[in-house]
Short mmCIF file of C-alpha atoms in Angstrom, two decimals:
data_model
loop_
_atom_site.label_atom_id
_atom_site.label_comp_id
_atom_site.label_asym_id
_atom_site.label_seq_id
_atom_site.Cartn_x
_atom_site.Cartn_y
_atom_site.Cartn_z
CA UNK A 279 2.24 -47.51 -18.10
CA UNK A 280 -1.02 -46.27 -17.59
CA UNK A 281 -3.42 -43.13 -18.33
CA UNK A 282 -3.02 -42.18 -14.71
CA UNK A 283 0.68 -42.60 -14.09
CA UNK A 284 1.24 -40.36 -17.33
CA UNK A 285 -0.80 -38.02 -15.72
CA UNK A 286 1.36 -37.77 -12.98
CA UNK A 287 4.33 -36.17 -14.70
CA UNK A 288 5.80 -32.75 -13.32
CA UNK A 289 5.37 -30.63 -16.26
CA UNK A 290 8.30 -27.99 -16.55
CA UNK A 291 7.21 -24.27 -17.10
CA UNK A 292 8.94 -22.84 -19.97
CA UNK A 293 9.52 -19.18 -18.83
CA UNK A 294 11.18 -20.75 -15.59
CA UNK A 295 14.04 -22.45 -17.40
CA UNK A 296 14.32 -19.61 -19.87
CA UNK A 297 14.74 -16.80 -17.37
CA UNK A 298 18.30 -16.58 -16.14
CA UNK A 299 18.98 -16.05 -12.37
CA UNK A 300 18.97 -12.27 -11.83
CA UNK A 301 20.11 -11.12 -8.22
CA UNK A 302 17.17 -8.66 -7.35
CA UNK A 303 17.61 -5.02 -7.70
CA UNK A 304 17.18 -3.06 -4.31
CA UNK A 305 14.70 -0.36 -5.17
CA UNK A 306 14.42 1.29 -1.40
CA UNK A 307 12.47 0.61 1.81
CA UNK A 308 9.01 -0.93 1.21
CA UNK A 309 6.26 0.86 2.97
CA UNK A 310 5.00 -0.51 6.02
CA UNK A 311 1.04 -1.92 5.15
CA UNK A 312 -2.20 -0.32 7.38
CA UNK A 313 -4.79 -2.05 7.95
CA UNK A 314 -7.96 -1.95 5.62
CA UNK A 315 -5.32 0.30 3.55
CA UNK A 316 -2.71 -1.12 2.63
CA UNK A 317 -0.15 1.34 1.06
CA UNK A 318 -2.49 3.39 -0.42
CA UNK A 319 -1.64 5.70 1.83
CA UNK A 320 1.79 6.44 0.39
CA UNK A 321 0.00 8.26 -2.49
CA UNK A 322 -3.34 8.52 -1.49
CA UNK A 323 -4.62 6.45 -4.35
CA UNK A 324 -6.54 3.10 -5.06
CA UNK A 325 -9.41 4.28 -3.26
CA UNK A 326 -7.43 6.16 -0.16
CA UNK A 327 -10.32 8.64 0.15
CA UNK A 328 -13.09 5.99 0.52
CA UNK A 329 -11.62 3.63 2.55
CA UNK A 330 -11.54 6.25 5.29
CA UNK A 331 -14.55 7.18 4.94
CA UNK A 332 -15.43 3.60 4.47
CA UNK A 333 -13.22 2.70 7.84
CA UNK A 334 -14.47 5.94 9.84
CA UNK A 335 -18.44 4.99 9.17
CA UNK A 336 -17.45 1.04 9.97
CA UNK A 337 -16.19 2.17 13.11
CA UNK A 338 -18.82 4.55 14.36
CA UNK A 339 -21.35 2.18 13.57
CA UNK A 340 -19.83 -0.91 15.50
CA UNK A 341 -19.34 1.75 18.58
CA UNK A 342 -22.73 2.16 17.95
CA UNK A 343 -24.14 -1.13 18.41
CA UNK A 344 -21.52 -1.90 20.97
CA UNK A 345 -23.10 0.74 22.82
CA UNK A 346 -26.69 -0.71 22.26
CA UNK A 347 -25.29 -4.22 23.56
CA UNK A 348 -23.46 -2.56 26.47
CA UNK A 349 -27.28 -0.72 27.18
CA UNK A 350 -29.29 -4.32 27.02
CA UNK A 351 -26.22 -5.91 29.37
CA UNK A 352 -27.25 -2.73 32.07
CA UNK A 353 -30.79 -3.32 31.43
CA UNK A 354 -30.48 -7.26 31.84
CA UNK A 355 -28.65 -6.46 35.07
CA UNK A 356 -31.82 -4.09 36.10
CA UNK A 357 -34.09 -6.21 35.68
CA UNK A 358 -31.53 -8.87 38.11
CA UNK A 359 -32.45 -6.19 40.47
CA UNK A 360 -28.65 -6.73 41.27
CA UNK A 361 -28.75 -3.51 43.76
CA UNK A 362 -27.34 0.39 43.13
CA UNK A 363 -23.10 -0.38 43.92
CA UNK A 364 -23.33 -2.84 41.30
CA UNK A 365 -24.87 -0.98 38.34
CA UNK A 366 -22.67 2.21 38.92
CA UNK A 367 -19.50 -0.04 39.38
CA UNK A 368 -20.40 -1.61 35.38
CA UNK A 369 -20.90 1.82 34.17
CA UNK A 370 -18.06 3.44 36.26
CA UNK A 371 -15.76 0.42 35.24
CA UNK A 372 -16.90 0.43 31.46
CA UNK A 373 -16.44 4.62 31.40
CA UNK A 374 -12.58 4.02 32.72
CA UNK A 375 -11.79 0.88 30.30
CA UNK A 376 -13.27 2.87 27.07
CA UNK A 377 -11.17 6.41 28.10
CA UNK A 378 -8.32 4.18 28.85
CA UNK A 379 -8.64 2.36 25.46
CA UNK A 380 -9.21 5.79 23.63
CA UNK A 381 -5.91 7.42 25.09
CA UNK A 382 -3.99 4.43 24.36
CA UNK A 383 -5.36 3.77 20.64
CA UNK A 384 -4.55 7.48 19.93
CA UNK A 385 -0.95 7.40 21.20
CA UNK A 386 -0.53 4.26 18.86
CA UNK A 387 -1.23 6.19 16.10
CA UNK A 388 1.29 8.58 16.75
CA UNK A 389 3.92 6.28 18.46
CA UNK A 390 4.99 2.60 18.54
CA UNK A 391 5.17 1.43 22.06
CA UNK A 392 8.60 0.66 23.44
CA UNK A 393 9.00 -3.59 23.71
CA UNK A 394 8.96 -3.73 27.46
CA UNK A 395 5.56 -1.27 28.03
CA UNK A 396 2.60 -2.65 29.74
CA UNK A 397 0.56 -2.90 26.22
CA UNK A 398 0.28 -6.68 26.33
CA UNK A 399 -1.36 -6.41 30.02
CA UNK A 400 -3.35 -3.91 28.66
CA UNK A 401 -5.06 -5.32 26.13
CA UNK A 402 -8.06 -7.25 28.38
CA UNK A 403 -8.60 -3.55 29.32
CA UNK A 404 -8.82 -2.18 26.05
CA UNK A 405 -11.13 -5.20 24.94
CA UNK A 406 -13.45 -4.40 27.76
CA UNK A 407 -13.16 -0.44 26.58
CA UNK A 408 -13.48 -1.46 22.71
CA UNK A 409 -15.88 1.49 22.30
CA UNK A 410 -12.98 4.05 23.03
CA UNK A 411 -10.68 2.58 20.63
CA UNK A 412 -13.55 2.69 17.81
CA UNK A 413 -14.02 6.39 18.79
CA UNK A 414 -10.40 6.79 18.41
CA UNK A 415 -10.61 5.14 14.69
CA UNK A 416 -13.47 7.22 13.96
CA UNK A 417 -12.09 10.35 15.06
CA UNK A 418 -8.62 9.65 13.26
CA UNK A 419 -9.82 9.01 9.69
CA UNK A 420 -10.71 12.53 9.67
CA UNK A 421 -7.47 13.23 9.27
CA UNK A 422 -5.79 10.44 8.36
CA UNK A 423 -5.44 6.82 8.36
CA UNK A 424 -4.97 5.27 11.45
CA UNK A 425 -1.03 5.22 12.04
CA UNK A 426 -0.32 7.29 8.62
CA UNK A 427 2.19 9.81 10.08
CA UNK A 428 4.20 7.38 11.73
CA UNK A 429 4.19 4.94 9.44
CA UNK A 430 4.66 8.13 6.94
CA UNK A 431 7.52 9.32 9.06
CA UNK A 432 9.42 6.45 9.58
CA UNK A 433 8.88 5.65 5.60
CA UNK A 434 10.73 8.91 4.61
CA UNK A 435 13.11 8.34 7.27
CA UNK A 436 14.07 5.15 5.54
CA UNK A 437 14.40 6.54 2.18
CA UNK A 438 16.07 9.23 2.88
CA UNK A 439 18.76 6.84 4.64
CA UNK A 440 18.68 4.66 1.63
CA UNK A 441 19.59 7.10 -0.79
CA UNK A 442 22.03 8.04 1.55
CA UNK A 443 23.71 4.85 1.10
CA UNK A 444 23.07 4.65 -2.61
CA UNK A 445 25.05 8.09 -3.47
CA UNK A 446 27.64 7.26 -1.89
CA UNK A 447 28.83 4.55 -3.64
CA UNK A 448 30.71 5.65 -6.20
CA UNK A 449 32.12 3.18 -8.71
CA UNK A 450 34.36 -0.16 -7.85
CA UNK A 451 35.98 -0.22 -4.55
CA UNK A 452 38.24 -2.61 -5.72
CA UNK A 453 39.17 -0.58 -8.51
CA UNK A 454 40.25 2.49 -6.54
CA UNK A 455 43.70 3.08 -5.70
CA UNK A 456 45.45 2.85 -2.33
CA UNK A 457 45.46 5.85 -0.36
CA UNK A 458 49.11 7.38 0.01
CA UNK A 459 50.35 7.22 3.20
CA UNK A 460 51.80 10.27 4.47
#
C-alpha cells in the first residue's frame, strides 16, 4: 500500500462514538430570525441598539443615492429633450410606485400577507418604488426592528401555547388508571 492510499482512510471522531444517542429535548418555539438582526431582538442584546441605528442610517443613505440616480435618469431624459407628458409621467409614475411601496412595506411590518394577496404582482412595483420601502425601513428602526412586533407577537403566542402543552402533561398516561364508568 502506498503513502497516499493510507492517507485516504476515514478517520473516526472519538466524541461521536462516545456520545450515546439522546432524543433532543424540546425547549419551546425558536424565534423567527430578522434580517440584519437576527434574534437579537428577543432581548435586545448582541448589538440590538446599533444595528438599528446601523440599518436605519444604511437605509437613508441608499434612499439617498437612489434619489440622486433617479435625479441624473430625469436629467438624462432632459437633456433627450423627450417633451413635457413624458417627464411628468416618470416623476408622476415614480411618486405612485415609491408611496405604493412605502404603504405596503409598513403593513408588512405589522402583518404577514395572506397566501393568495397580490404581493407577488406587486413586487415589480415596489422595485420601481424602492425609495418608499427604504423610507419605510428608515422610519421603522426608530422604533423598532423592521417586523419586531409581529414577529414578537407571534413568538409569545407560541410560547405561551407551548407551555400550555407542557403543564398539562402530568406524569405517565399509561400509568393512569381507567376512568370508572358510571
Amino acid at each position: 500500500m502506498s503513502d497516499d492510499q493510507r492517507d485516504q482512510t476515514p478517520v473516526e471522531p472519538a466524541a461521536e462514538a462516545a456520545a450515546p444517542a439522546q432524543p433532543p429535548v424540546p425547549t419551546g418555539p425558536e424565534p423567527e430570525p430578522i434580517r440584519f438582526f437576527g434574534t437579537t431582538w428577543v432581548n435586545h442584546d448582541g448589538g440590538y441598539g446599533l444595528r438599528r441605528v446601523g440599518v436605519a442610517v444604511g437605509a437613508l443613505a441608499i434612499a439617498v443615492i437612489g434619489a440622486f440616480l433617479l435625479r441624473l435618469s430625469y436629467e438624462g431624459l432632459e437633456i433627450g429633450n423627450v417633451g413635457p407628458f413624458l417627464s411628468i409621467s416618470v416623476i408622476v409614475l415614480f411618486a405612485i410606485a415609491s408611496s405604493i411601496a412605502f404603504a405596503k412595506t409598513w403593513d408588512s411590518f405589522s402583518r404577514r400577507p395572506a397566501p393568495s394577496s397580490d404581493e407577488a404582482a406587486l413586487k415589480g412595483l415596489k422595485a420601481i418604488g424602492f425609495i418608499g420601502s427604504l423610507i419605510a425601513y428608515f422610519l421603522r428602526c426608530f422604533v423598532e426592528a423592521p417586523g419586531e412586533k409581529l414577529r414578537r407577537t407571534e413568538y409569545e403566542h407560541a410560547s405561551a401555547e407551548f407551555a400550555r402543552r407542557r403543564s398539562s402533561r402530568t406524569g405517565n398516561p399509561a400509568a393512569r388508571r381507567p376512568k370508572r364508568k358510571k
